[in-house]
Amino acid sequence: MSYPVRSAQIPQNFVSMTALGAVRATALRDPARKAVVCGDRTLSYGMLVERSEKLRDATITTLGLTKGQNGAIVARNCIEYIEVALGLPDAGVALATVNPRFTPSEIKAVVESAEAKVIFTDAETAPAVRAAGFDPSIRIIEFGKDYEALIAAPPKPESLPVIEEWDVWTIPFTSGTTGLPKGVLLSHRSRLLFGLISAAEFGCFGPDDSFLVVTALAFGGGLAYPLASLASGGWFEILDRFDAKTTLAKLKSGDFTGIFLVPTHFQMIFELPADILATYRRPKIRSIISSAAALPQAMKEKIVDFFGDDVLHELYSSTEMGVVCNLRPRFQLLKDRCVGTPEPHARVSIRREDGSECDPEEVGELWVSSPTLFNGYYNRPEETAQASKDGWVSVGDLAKRDAEGFIYIVDRKKDMVITGGVNVYPREIEEVLVRHPDILEAAVIGLPDERWGERLLTVAVPREGRSLSAADITAFCEGKIASFKIPKELALIDELPRNANGKVLKTELRKHFMSKPA
């Protein structure tokens, strides 16, 4: 389907949605209202706007950057992170958000791919940034004395650039599960609409709401939910790193109405001792949002039992598409391995290889059309064209739709295994394996095989003090999945390789086991 030709005419009273503009609106209503808390520091809306605007002015006058250029931030979670994410784009300078856990060489590669002219960092991350060996023309500004001096009293620009809502706000990077990370161009409009949709869906983004931020701000979801809170006039608290017990204690206090957690966080929570879990069971929380990677059905059952049957929302989303589907709380245990129905404004199409629409229960590639779609990959026109077709975007996920319109993510297209000419989806097998009493976590991959084309390998992390064999896996899976889907080989490792979002890096597993004899 093609869109009609767009008119270039902009209505006379049109006002663009911008990130800092949304915060200014609340500051005008109530400048003293609490906006963000981190440790023993609190910023009101008025203070946040003032400091962000000073950074905007300094970006133009002191740093000499102009609209269309990029900056970068390589830092742990902190209040200054929010100021930079608001102030720099208000000068028309998009912000590349870089994982602070990267090595110096990884930092260098990502920052240079974003063509950043300035780098903001914190004291803990600064040594790695400086060790990257950037060209002296790229200024490195460390939070603390350097940063405070920059925004203390910057000269006022003669004029400010016009910021349109389709201009790039931030450039987070893909998780790199299938190759080198790509810079994702996210507009002000995309992220603010993400926030408005989230407010309607989750009921925890409003002027009387508070959000607990435990995920890294460097990632799309990590920064999107704080912006949603600010855009609605609520407040949020940032933790500089995730700690399971601390997070449960915060939620048990009743001070927060919402939180965003990834599957790895839940796993860390349920690894806590039983007495601690008993203490923090059933905290007073309105909405728990989970995304970034699939929640196994067995984990959903634990979450519902521990937190309650009316709080969990599991999303299907991506950095490129924004939020696409939501499985609402009442369906968590009714719809097995389901990601719900499309969000407002999102259209989902599940297509065959020839582009035609799949029938119900037929597996195909999932495509999305939505106002929250990305602008493209930075300096990656071929990859952008591959992911985009006539206003629709795909990130290579295979899915199916049931007769009631609910969507099920079957697997990554690149993770599908073809063995003996039959399509096998590892995620289906993994859902069975994680219920094995001796398995902590598991991944299934395909390896080349002369006879079958590909053969299945289970890579498992056994629970402490437990032993596993291939025969154990076979016996456990029999009767639960078809015999041709049961992996005949088993490899035990101490920990599955994951990216910072908690997604298993199957490319790394395949590389590691590729040389193993059949």
XYZ file of C-alpha atoms in Angstrom, residues 353 365 394-398 411-417:
14
model
C 7.508 -13.550 1.148
C 7.005 -11.264 8.581
C 9.978 -4.356 9.627
C 12.823 -5.377 11.912
C 12.756 -8.991 10.768
C 10.375 -10.577 13.265
C 8.138 -13.504 12.340
C 10.821 -15.782 16.360
C 13.437 -13.629 14.702
C 13.551 -14.266 10.964
C 17.328 -14.706 11.199
C 16.977 -17.182 14.082
C 14.588 -19.538 12.307
C 16.150 -22.944 11.664
